[in-house]
Short mmCIF file of C-alpha atoms in Angstrom, two decimals:
data_model
loop_
_atom_site.label_atom_id
_atom_site.label_comp_id
_atom_site.label_asym_id
_atom_site.label_seq_id
_atom_site.Cartn_x
_atom_site.Cartn_y
_atom_site.Cartn_z
CA MET A 1 0.00 0.00 0.00
CA THR A 2 1.48 3.37 -1.01
CA SER A 3 0.93 6.67 0.76
CA HIS A 4 -1.93 7.39 -1.67
CA GLU A 5 -3.61 4.00 -1.36
CA VAL A 6 -5.35 4.48 1.95
CA PRO A 7 -8.78 3.45 3.18
CA THR A 8 -11.68 5.73 2.35
CA THR A 9 -12.15 6.43 6.05
CA LEU A 10 -8.72 8.08 6.13
CA MET A 11 -9.43 10.49 3.28
CA VAL A 12 -9.82 14.18 4.14
CA ASP A 13 -11.91 16.73 2.26
CA GLY A 14 -13.87 19.92 2.83
CA PHE A 15 -11.21 22.35 1.52
CA ARG A 16 -12.53 25.47 -0.16
CA ALA A 17 -11.06 28.89 -0.88
CA ARG A 18 -13.10 32.00 -0.12
CA GLN A 19 -14.50 33.62 -3.22
CA SER A 20 -16.28 36.94 -3.38
CA PHE A 21 -18.92 37.83 -5.98
CA GLY A 22 -18.09 40.29 -8.72
CA PHE A 23 -18.72 41.04 -12.38
CA GLY A 24 -17.15 38.58 -14.79
CA GLY A 25 -13.97 37.16 -13.36
CA LEU A 26 -13.43 40.08 -11.00
CA SER A 27 -13.65 39.92 -7.25
CA ARG A 28 -16.03 42.10 -5.30
CA GLY A 29 -13.32 44.65 -4.48
CA ALA A 30 -12.10 44.74 -8.08
CA THR A 31 -15.67 45.20 -9.31
CA ILE A 32 -16.24 48.17 -7.01
CA PHE A 33 -12.92 49.67 -8.08
CA ALA A 34 -13.78 49.15 -11.77
CA VAL A 35 -17.15 50.86 -11.36
CA ALA A 36 -15.50 53.80 -9.58
CA VAL A 37 -12.92 54.14 -12.37
CA LEU A 38 -15.59 54.02 -15.08
CA VAL A 39 -17.61 56.67 -13.28
CA ALA A 40 -14.51 58.85 -13.01
CA ASP A 41 -13.85 58.34 -16.73
CA GLY A 42 -17.41 59.44 -17.48
CA LEU A 43 -17.13 62.56 -15.31
CA LEU A 44 -13.89 63.53 -17.01
CA ALA A 45 -15.44 62.94 -20.41
CA THR A 46 -18.26 65.38 -19.70
CA GLN A 47 -15.68 68.15 -19.40
CA ALA A 48 -13.16 66.92 -21.98
CA PRO A 49 -14.40 64.07 -24.22
CA VAL A 50 -10.95 63.69 -25.75
CA THR A 51 -9.71 62.19 -22.44
CA LEU A 52 -11.60 58.99 -23.29
CA LEU A 53 -8.88 58.22 -25.82
CA VAL A 54 -6.49 57.77 -22.89
CA THR A 55 -8.68 56.73 -19.95
CA LEU A 56 -10.68 53.99 -21.67
CA PRO A 57 -7.64 51.99 -22.92
CA LEU A 58 -5.99 52.29 -19.51
CA THR A 59 -9.19 51.19 -17.78
CA ALA A 60 -9.55 48.25 -20.16
CA VAL A 61 -5.96 47.13 -19.48
CA MET A 62 -6.51 47.33 -15.73
CA LEU A 63 -9.76 45.32 -15.97
CA VAL A 64 -8.04 42.63 -18.03
CA LEU A 65 -5.20 42.41 -15.51
CA ALA A 66 -7.68 42.23 -12.63
CA ALA A 67 -9.62 39.41 -14.31
CA ALA A 68 -6.58 37.44 -15.52
CA ARG A 69 -4.73 35.05 -13.24
CA ARG A 70 -1.00 34.72 -12.69
CA GLN A 71 0.37 31.98 -10.40
CA GLY A 72 -3.03 31.55 -8.76
CA MET A 73 -3.50 35.25 -8.01
CA PRO A 74 -4.99 38.17 -9.96
CA ALA A 75 -2.47 39.41 -12.49
CA LEU A 76 -3.02 42.98 -11.29
CA ALA A 77 -2.09 41.98 -7.73
CA TYR A 78 0.97 40.10 -9.00
CA TYR A 79 2.34 43.01 -11.01
CA TRP A 80 1.49 45.51 -8.27
CA ALA A 81 3.47 43.39 -5.81
CA ARG A 82 6.34 43.22 -8.31
CA ILE A 83 6.38 47.02 -8.66
CA SER A 84 6.21 47.49 -4.88
CA TRP A 85 9.12 45.09 -4.35
CA TRP A 86 11.14 46.82 -7.08
CA ARG A 87 10.59 50.22 -5.46
CA ALA A 88 11.62 48.82 -2.07
CA SER A 89 14.76 47.28 -3.54
CA ARG A 90 15.68 50.59 -5.19
CA VAL A 91 15.88 52.28 -1.78
CA GLU A 92 17.56 49.18 -0.27
CA ALA A 93 14.59 48.49 2.00
CA THR A 94 14.94 44.80 1.17
CA SER A 95 18.48 44.63 2.56
CA TYR A 96 19.37 44.22 6.23
CA ARG A 97 22.72 44.79 7.89
CA ARG A 98 23.12 44.43 11.64
CA VAL A 99 24.97 47.45 12.97
CA LEU A 100 25.37 48.99 16.40
CA LEU A 101 22.96 51.89 16.84
CA PRO A 102 21.90 53.83 19.94
CA HIS A 103 18.28 52.74 19.64
CA PRO A 104 17.55 50.08 22.30
CA TYR A 105 16.04 47.68 19.75
CA ALA A 106 18.44 48.40 16.89
CA LEU A 107 19.93 44.91 17.01
CA ASP A 108 16.64 43.01 16.95
CA LEU A 109 15.59 40.59 14.23
CA PRO A 110 14.83 41.91 10.74
CA GLY A 111 11.47 42.17 9.00
CA VAL A 112 8.36 40.89 10.74
CA GLY A 113 10.49 39.59 13.62
CA ALA A 114 11.58 43.10 14.63
CA ARG A 115 8.55 43.50 16.90
CA ALA A 116 9.33 40.37 18.91
CA THR A 117 11.41 40.05 22.03
CA LEU A 118 12.23 36.95 24.06
CA ILE A 119 11.22 36.52 27.69
CA LYS A 120 12.68 33.85 29.94
CA ALA A 121 9.81 32.78 32.19
CA HIS A 122 9.37 30.24 34.97
CA ASP A 123 6.57 27.72 34.61
CA PRO A 124 5.28 26.86 38.11
CA THR A 125 3.46 23.80 36.76
CA THR A 126 6.63 22.00 35.67
CA GLY A 127 9.19 24.00 37.61
CA LYS A 128 11.19 24.62 34.42
CA THR A 129 11.97 27.67 32.33
CA VAL A 130 9.86 28.56 29.30
CA GLY A 131 10.67 30.86 26.42
CA VAL A 132 7.88 33.35 25.65
CA VAL A 133 8.03 35.55 22.55
CA HIS A 134 6.37 38.91 23.18
CA ASP A 135 5.03 41.12 20.39
CA ARG A 136 5.73 44.64 21.61
CA VAL A 137 3.20 46.19 19.20
CA THR A 138 0.09 44.07 19.72
CA GLY A 139 0.90 42.71 23.17
CA ARG A 140 0.37 39.13 22.00
CA MET A 141 2.58 36.34 23.28
CA THR A 142 3.63 33.08 21.67
CA VAL A 143 4.61 29.89 23.45
CA SER A 144 6.11 26.96 21.55
CA THR A 145 5.86 23.29 22.47
CA LEU A 146 8.49 20.82 21.31
CA LEU A 147 6.97 17.62 19.98
CA ALA A 148 8.47 14.17 19.66
CA PRO A 149 8.91 13.15 16.00
CA GLY A 150 6.81 10.16 15.07
CA GLY A 151 4.51 8.86 12.40
CA SER A 152 1.26 7.01 11.86
CA LEU A 153 1.92 5.22 8.57
CA MET A 154 2.23 1.87 10.37
CA ALA A 155 -0.47 2.60 12.94
CA PRO A 156 -3.86 0.83 12.81
CA THR A 157 -6.64 2.60 10.94
CA GLY A 158 -8.58 3.08 14.16
CA ALA A 159 -5.64 4.82 15.81
CA VAL A 160 -5.26 7.22 12.89
CA GLN A 161 -8.98 8.00 12.90
CA SER A 162 -8.83 8.65 16.63
CA GLY A 163 -5.89 11.02 16.13
CA LEU A 164 -7.76 12.97 13.45
CA ARG A 165 -10.84 13.27 15.65
CA THR A 166 -8.76 14.41 18.63
CA TRP A 167 -6.98 17.05 16.55
CA SER A 168 -10.40 18.27 15.42
CA SER A 169 -11.36 18.58 19.09
CA VAL A 170 -8.23 20.64 19.74
CA LEU A 171 -9.21 23.06 16.96
CA ASP A 172 -12.73 23.13 18.35
CA ALA A 173 -11.39 24.16 21.74
CA MET A 174 -9.37 26.94 20.12
CA SER A 175 -12.48 28.34 18.44
CA THR A 176 -14.23 28.98 21.76
CA ASP A 177 -11.24 30.63 23.46
CA ASP A 178 -11.11 34.34 22.68
CA GLN A 179 -7.52 34.58 23.88
CA ILE A 180 -6.12 32.10 21.34
CA LYS A 181 -5.56 34.00 18.11
CA GLY A 182 -3.78 31.39 16.02
CA ALA A 183 -1.35 28.51 15.94
CA THR A 184 1.33 27.05 13.71
CA VAL A 185 2.72 23.54 13.49
CA THR A 186 6.21 23.29 12.00
CA ILE A 187 8.35 20.29 11.13
CA GLN A 188 11.99 20.96 10.36
CA ILE A 189 14.05 18.30 8.60
CA THR A 190 17.81 18.80 8.69
CA PRO A 191 19.92 16.28 6.74
CA GLY A 192 23.28 15.02 7.91
CA ALA A 193 22.39 13.94 11.44
CA GLY A 194 23.85 10.49 10.78
CA GLU A 195 27.29 11.49 12.03
CA ALA A 196 26.05 11.98 15.58
CA LEU A 197 24.02 8.79 15.36
CA GLY A 198 27.07 6.88 14.13
CA ASP A 199 29.15 8.08 17.07
CA ASP A 200 26.46 6.94 19.47
CA VAL A 201 26.26 3.49 17.85
CA ARG A 202 30.03 3.00 17.95
CA ALA A 203 30.13 3.89 21.64
CA ARG A 204 27.39 1.36 22.45
CA LYS A 205 28.65 -1.50 20.25
CA ASP A 206 29.41 -4.68 22.18
CA PRO A 207 32.90 -5.97 21.28
CA GLY A 208 31.79 -9.50 22.20
CA ALA A 209 28.98 -9.55 19.65
CA PRO A 210 29.10 -11.98 16.69
CA GLN A 211 31.22 -10.85 13.77
CA LEU A 212 28.23 -10.84 11.39
CA ALA A 213 26.29 -8.51 13.70
CA ARG A 214 29.27 -6.17 14.02
CA ASP A 215 29.75 -6.09 10.24
CA ILE A 216 26.10 -5.19 9.74
CA ILE A 217 26.32 -2.40 12.34
CA ASP A 218 29.50 -1.06 10.75
CA GLU A 219 27.81 -0.99 7.34
CA LEU A 220 24.83 0.86 8.79
CA VAL A 221 27.11 3.38 10.46
CA ARG A 222 28.96 3.92 7.19
CA THR A 223 25.78 4.63 5.21
CA THR A 224 23.83 6.44 7.94
CA PRO A 225 25.06 9.99 7.21
CA HIS A 226 23.58 9.73 3.71
CA ALA A 227 20.25 8.25 4.74
CA THR A 228 19.08 9.99 7.91
CA ALA A 229 18.03 13.41 9.04
CA SER A 230 17.20 15.23 12.23
CA VAL A 231 13.46 15.90 12.59
CA ALA A 232 12.40 18.72 14.92
CA PRO A 233 8.65 19.40 15.17
CA TRP A 234 7.09 22.11 17.31
CA MET A 235 3.75 23.87 17.77
CA SER A 236 3.51 27.61 18.44
CA VAL A 237 0.35 29.12 19.92
CA THR A 238 -0.29 32.86 19.78
CA VAL A 239 -2.26 34.22 22.73
CA ASP A 240 -3.68 37.64 23.55
CA PRO A 241 -3.45 37.75 27.36
CA ASN A 242 -5.45 40.99 27.48
CA ALA A 243 -8.54 39.47 25.80
CA THR A 244 -10.15 38.64 29.11
CA ALA A 245 -12.62 40.17 31.53
CA THR A 246 -9.79 41.10 33.93
CA PRO A 247 -6.75 42.05 31.84
CA PRO A 248 -3.33 41.57 33.47
CA VAL A 249 -1.83 44.70 34.96
CA ASP A 250 1.84 44.06 34.18
CA LEU A 251 4.12 41.96 32.02
CA ALA A 252 4.57 39.22 34.62
CA GLU A 253 0.81 38.67 34.86
CA GLN A 254 0.54 38.65 31.06
CA VAL A 255 3.13 35.87 30.87
CA ALA A 256 1.31 33.92 33.58
CA GLU A 257 -2.00 34.31 31.77
CA THR A 258 -0.41 33.16 28.50
CA LEU A 259 1.05 30.04 30.08
CA LYS A 260 -2.30 29.23 31.65
CA VAL A 261 -4.06 29.46 28.30
CA VAL A 262 -1.45 27.32 26.52
CA ASP A 263 -1.59 24.69 29.28
CA SER A 264 -5.31 24.29 28.58
CA ILE A 265 -4.53 22.89 25.10
CA ASP A 266 -4.39 19.11 25.43
CA LEU A 267 -2.53 17.40 22.58
CA SER A 268 -2.77 13.90 24.04
CA GLY A 269 -4.42 11.52 21.62
CA THR A 270 -3.58 13.56 18.51
CA GLY A 271 -0.94 11.08 17.40
CA THR A 272 2.00 13.12 18.65
CA ASP A 273 3.88 13.17 21.93
CA VAL A 274 4.64 16.38 23.79
CA GLU A 275 8.30 16.58 24.72
CA ARG A 276 8.25 19.84 26.69
CA ARG A 277 7.70 23.55 26.46
CA ALA A 278 10.43 25.24 24.47
CA THR A 279 12.91 27.09 26.67
CA ASP A 280 14.59 30.35 25.74
CA VAL A 281 17.66 28.33 24.70
CA ASP A 282 15.51 26.14 22.42
CA LEU A 283 14.04 29.20 20.72
CA ARG A 284 17.46 30.77 20.26
CA ARG A 285 18.75 27.56 18.71
CA ILE A 286 15.82 27.23 16.29
CA VAL A 287 16.00 30.84 15.14
CA ARG A 288 19.77 31.04 14.89
CA ALA A 289 20.05 27.69 13.08
CA ALA A 290 17.47 28.83 10.55
CA TYR A 291 19.57 31.85 9.58
CA ASP A 292 22.88 29.96 9.91
CA PRO A 293 22.45 26.16 9.55
CA GLU A 294 26.05 25.61 10.67
CA VAL A 295 25.08 26.13 14.32
CA PHE A 296 22.24 23.60 14.35
CA ASN A 297 24.23 21.08 16.41
CA ALA A 298 26.00 23.64 18.62
CA ARG A 299 26.19 23.05 22.35
CA ASP A 300 23.55 24.53 24.65
CA SER A 301 26.18 26.57 26.47
CA ALA A 302 27.15 28.32 23.24
CA ILE A 303 23.51 29.01 22.34
CA ALA A 304 22.67 30.28 25.84
CA GLU A 305 25.34 32.96 25.51
CA LEU A 306 23.57 34.49 22.50
CA SER A 307 21.31 37.46 23.04
CA TRP A 308 18.00 37.54 21.21
CA SER A 309 19.33 40.05 18.70
CA GLU A 310 22.34 37.81 17.95
CA CYS A 311 19.98 35.00 16.88
CA GLY A 312 19.15 36.91 13.74
CA PRO A 313 21.32 37.29 10.65
CA GLN A 314 24.34 39.51 10.34
CA ALA A 315 23.15 40.39 6.86
CA ALA A 316 20.11 39.49 4.79
CA ASP A 317 18.72 40.34 1.36
CA ASP A 318 15.05 39.78 0.59
CA GLY A 319 14.79 38.88 -3.10
CA TRP A 320 11.77 38.38 -5.31
CA GLU A 321 12.04 34.59 -5.19
CA GLU A 322 14.83 33.91 -2.67
CA TYR A 323 16.08 35.11 0.71
CA SER A 324 19.83 35.36 1.35
CA HIS A 325 20.94 35.33 4.98
CA ASP A 326 24.40 34.91 6.45
CA GLY A 327 25.99 31.82 4.91
CA ALA A 328 22.86 30.39 3.32
CA VAL A 329 20.04 31.17 0.90
CA SER A 330 16.43 30.06 1.26
CA VAL A 331 13.44 29.65 -1.03
CA SER A 332 9.92 29.73 0.41
CA TRP A 333 6.72 28.54 -1.24
CA VAL A 334 3.12 29.08 -0.15
CA LEU A 335 -0.12 27.26 -0.80
CA ARG A 336 -1.71 28.14 -4.12
CA GLU A 337 -4.71 25.82 -4.24
CA MET A 338 -5.95 22.77 -2.39
CA PRO A 339 -7.48 19.88 -4.32
CA ARG A 340 -11.22 19.78 -4.78
CA ARG A 341 -11.32 16.07 -4.10
CA PRO A 342 -10.64 14.02 -0.96
CA ILE A 343 -6.96 13.51 -0.21
CA PRO A 344 -5.19 10.92 1.97
CA TYR A 345 -4.11 11.93 5.46
CA SER A 346 -0.52 11.17 4.43
CA VAL A 347 -0.53 13.63 1.53
CA LEU A 348 2.31 15.69 3.04
CA LEU A 349 4.64 12.70 3.28
CA PRO A 350 6.73 13.66 0.19
CA LEU A 351 7.36 17.09 1.70
CA LEU A 352 8.43 15.49 4.97
CA ALA A 353 10.85 13.06 3.35
CA PRO A 354 14.53 13.92 4.00
CA GLY A 355 16.51 15.43 1.17
CA ARG A 356 19.83 17.13 0.57
CA PHE A 357 18.76 20.44 2.06
CA GLN A 358 17.17 21.68 5.27
CA ARG A 359 13.42 22.04 4.93
CA ARG A 360 10.66 23.51 7.12
CA ILE A 361 7.01 22.69 6.56
CA THR A 362 4.59 24.96 8.41
CA LEU A 363 0.82 24.72 8.78
CA ALA A 364 -0.72 27.97 10.05
CA TYR A 365 -4.18 27.95 11.63
CA ARG A 366 -6.75 30.51 12.67
CA VAL A 367 -9.91 28.93 14.00
CA LEU A 368 -13.00 31.07 13.55
CA ASP A 369 -15.45 31.28 16.40
CA PRO A 370 -18.78 29.50 15.70
CA TYR A 371 -20.71 32.69 14.92
CA GLU A 372 -18.05 34.08 12.57
CA GLY A 373 -17.68 30.72 10.85
CA GLU A 374 -21.41 30.43 10.25
CA ALA A 375 -21.56 33.98 8.88
CA VAL A 376 -18.63 33.30 6.54
CA LEU A 377 -20.24 30.17 5.11
CA GLU A 378 -23.60 31.82 4.62
CA ARG A 379 -21.88 34.60 2.74
CA GLU A 380 -19.96 32.06 0.65
CA ILE A 381 -23.18 30.23 -0.25
CA SER A 382 -24.76 33.51 -1.39
CA HIS A 383 -21.70 34.40 -3.47
CA ALA A 384 -21.59 30.95 -5.09
CA HIS A 385 -25.26 31.08 -6.11
CA GLN A 386 -24.91 34.67 -7.35
CA ARG A 387 -21.98 33.69 -9.59
CA ALA A 388 -23.91 30.76 -11.00
CA GLN A 389 -27.03 32.90 -11.55
CA ALA A 390 -25.06 35.68 -13.27
CA THR A 391 -23.42 33.18 -15.63
CA ALA A 392 -26.79 31.56 -16.38
CA GLU A 393 -28.30 34.92 -17.30
CA VAL A 394 -25.48 35.62 -19.76
CA LYS A 395 -24.81 32.15 -21.22
CA GLY A 396 -28.13 30.42 -20.64
CA ARG A 397 -26.79 28.04 -17.99
CA ALA A 398 -24.37 28.10 -15.11
CA LYS A 399 -21.01 26.41 -15.35
CA TYR A 400 -20.84 22.96 -13.85
CA SER A 401 -17.84 24.08 -11.76
CA GLN A 402 -19.95 26.89 -10.33
CA ARG A 403 -22.75 24.51 -9.37
CA ALA A 404 -20.21 22.15 -7.81
CA ASP A 405 -18.68 25.04 -5.88
CA ALA A 406 -22.08 26.02 -4.53
CA HIS A 407 -22.62 22.40 -3.48
CA ARG A 408 -19.29 22.37 -1.63
CA ALA A 409 -20.24 25.58 0.19
CA GLU A 410 -23.58 24.09 1.24
CA LYS A 411 -21.87 20.89 2.34
CA ALA A 412 -19.43 22.90 4.49
CA ALA A 413 -22.36 24.77 6.05
CA ALA A 414 -24.06 21.46 6.83
CA GLN A 415 -20.88 20.22 8.53
CA VAL A 416 -20.69 23.38 10.62
CA ALA A 417 -24.33 22.97 11.59
CA GLY A 418 -23.38 19.48 12.78
CA GLY A 419 -20.66 20.81 15.09
CA SER A 420 -17.61 21.22 12.85
CA GLN A 421 -15.50 24.36 12.87
CA VAL A 422 -14.35 26.72 10.12
CA VAL A 423 -10.57 27.06 10.01
CA ASP A 424 -8.52 29.51 8.01
CA TRP A 425 -5.25 27.78 7.25
CA THR A 426 -2.34 27.83 4.88
CA LEU A 427 0.75 25.79 4.09
CA MET A 428 4.28 27.20 3.81
CA VAL A 429 7.51 25.41 2.90
CA THR A 430 11.04 26.78 3.16
CA VAL A 431 14.14 25.03 1.83
CA THR A 432 17.62 26.30 2.71
CA ALA A 433 20.81 25.79 0.70
CA ARG A 434 24.29 26.44 2.03
CA SER A 435 25.39 28.41 -1.04
CA THR A 436 23.99 30.20 -4.05
CA ALA A 437 25.44 27.51 -6.30
CA ASP A 438 23.18 24.93 -4.62
CA LEU A 439 20.06 27.07 -4.99
CA PRO A 440 18.89 25.54 -8.32
CA ALA A 441 19.20 22.04 -6.85
CA ALA A 442 17.30 23.09 -3.72
CA ARG A 443 14.54 24.65 -5.78
CA GLN A 444 14.31 21.54 -7.96
CA GLU A 445 14.14 19.29 -4.88
CA LEU A 446 11.26 21.36 -3.52
CA GLN A 447 9.42 21.30 -6.85
CA ARG A 448 9.70 17.51 -7.03
CA ALA A 449 8.45 17.12 -3.46
CA VAL A 450 5.41 19.29 -4.17
CA LYS A 451 4.63 17.38 -7.36
CA ALA A 452 4.99 14.08 -5.49
CA THR A 453 2.02 15.01 -3.30
CA ARG A 454 -0.12 14.67 -6.47
CA SER A 455 -2.69 16.98 -4.97
CA ILE A 456 -1.35 20.19 -3.46
CA ARG A 457 -0.43 23.13 -5.66
CA MET A 458 2.08 25.67 -4.39
CA ARG A 459 3.93 28.68 -5.74
CA PRO A 460 6.91 30.83 -4.70
CA ALA A 461 6.17 33.53 -2.14
CA TYR A 462 6.81 36.37 -4.56
CA GLY A 463 8.15 39.45 -2.81
CA ALA A 464 7.44 37.96 0.63
CA GLN A 465 10.33 35.55 1.06
CA SER A 466 11.54 36.96 4.39
CA ALA A 467 8.02 37.06 5.85
CA VAL A 468 7.27 33.43 4.95
CA PHE A 469 10.72 32.44 6.20
CA ALA A 470 9.91 34.05 9.57
CA ALA A 471 6.43 32.50 9.66
CA GLY A 472 8.04 29.07 9.95
CA LEU A 473 9.99 30.12 13.05
CA PRO A 474 8.71 30.57 16.63
CA LEU A 475 8.80 34.36 16.35
CA GLY A 476 5.13 35.00 17.07
CA TYR A 477 4.31 35.88 13.45
CA ASN A 478 1.26 34.20 11.96
CA PRO A 479 0.14 35.57 8.55
CA LEU A 480 -3.47 34.63 9.29
CA VAL A 481 -3.65 36.64 12.52
CA LYS A 482 -4.35 40.26 11.75
CA ASP A 483 -3.34 43.19 13.95
#
């Protein structure tokens, strides 16, 4: 049985992208903008009709770009992003160099991580230290939990079903807690961990063992560095400690409230094992190793000596399709479209398979509360029927894809009425190469892994490489959580 030949009971569906209603292939916002532009053209024409020779062609070009698609997004949005990135690069706003400045936060992390600072807290429940990332702008705090790497490919079907149901219950609990704003689950695969494993095997080898057994172990040790990888999964939960009836009065109480909220999330039964809460040293290691993979296996004493600002890069350049930082270069891709058919629970397995380069796979979640989720689905049902009706009035019948989309929206609403939750989510993947020369091979490896899923469609994070790179780290940044 392959990863795609799974029982029907282990297939997952219900994915649907939000779609607004507009004229033709335009979205609602683009339709309103187009109407406003046409009205402005008409007002100008009443004073100077000759202006129509210029305004109408420009308006037509903009409408075509808004209706056309490029890499899964409106072409107008794509080219606008390209122009914005080009303007930023002209003024060197896409380049970062860590220098000593008098400002107290001048040495903090670049980009979206600049707002975050690290707090070393004491967890009275376990008696151990916990690293809490504090967003100085919004006041939100993020706590990460280190998970034990494992899998369910060889688990019984009933165990996998139970894990899926339990994870659904976890998301359900998040939807009813106003303080939980979002969560991310990240799995980082770093190749080349076989050296440390080989040293451990050699130290534990029994010299009195049979020669055949020792030969087999020696062969495994010899080939291990080329066949293994270090897997480090973690879950980060973003909490607003002030979203309560009695907001905390100081920073210490905010940290205590955050830890209390995170402790209420029970991951037992989801198919993963909780190792422990991430300490400040763990967070420093994860962040620093992402920018400089050479320090991934550094000793804890060396990592503990780093300040939070030193965990970031010495220099970084945010390109259109790549992100250069210190001695490495990364490429990040984001979800373009989910399949419209059921997919196996193991669909992400090709992305999780070890390769030549370090890879981070991040699932970001924002669970809508029951009332917001119901309102969103009702709106989506109305938009789907309006699109089908508008097409039927023009062409005599609605497209079959439009009728199927309306059916999916109604099916989702029926599931919510039965107790399910609406979840905004996205998938992000970052692959890191040690040099620019290895970048084409890293990009090709990522493309092959995405194609091997046979279902998920992804695209490069155009003009947002540094932001997606940071979203996969425990920095408190979740693209689905709005300020």
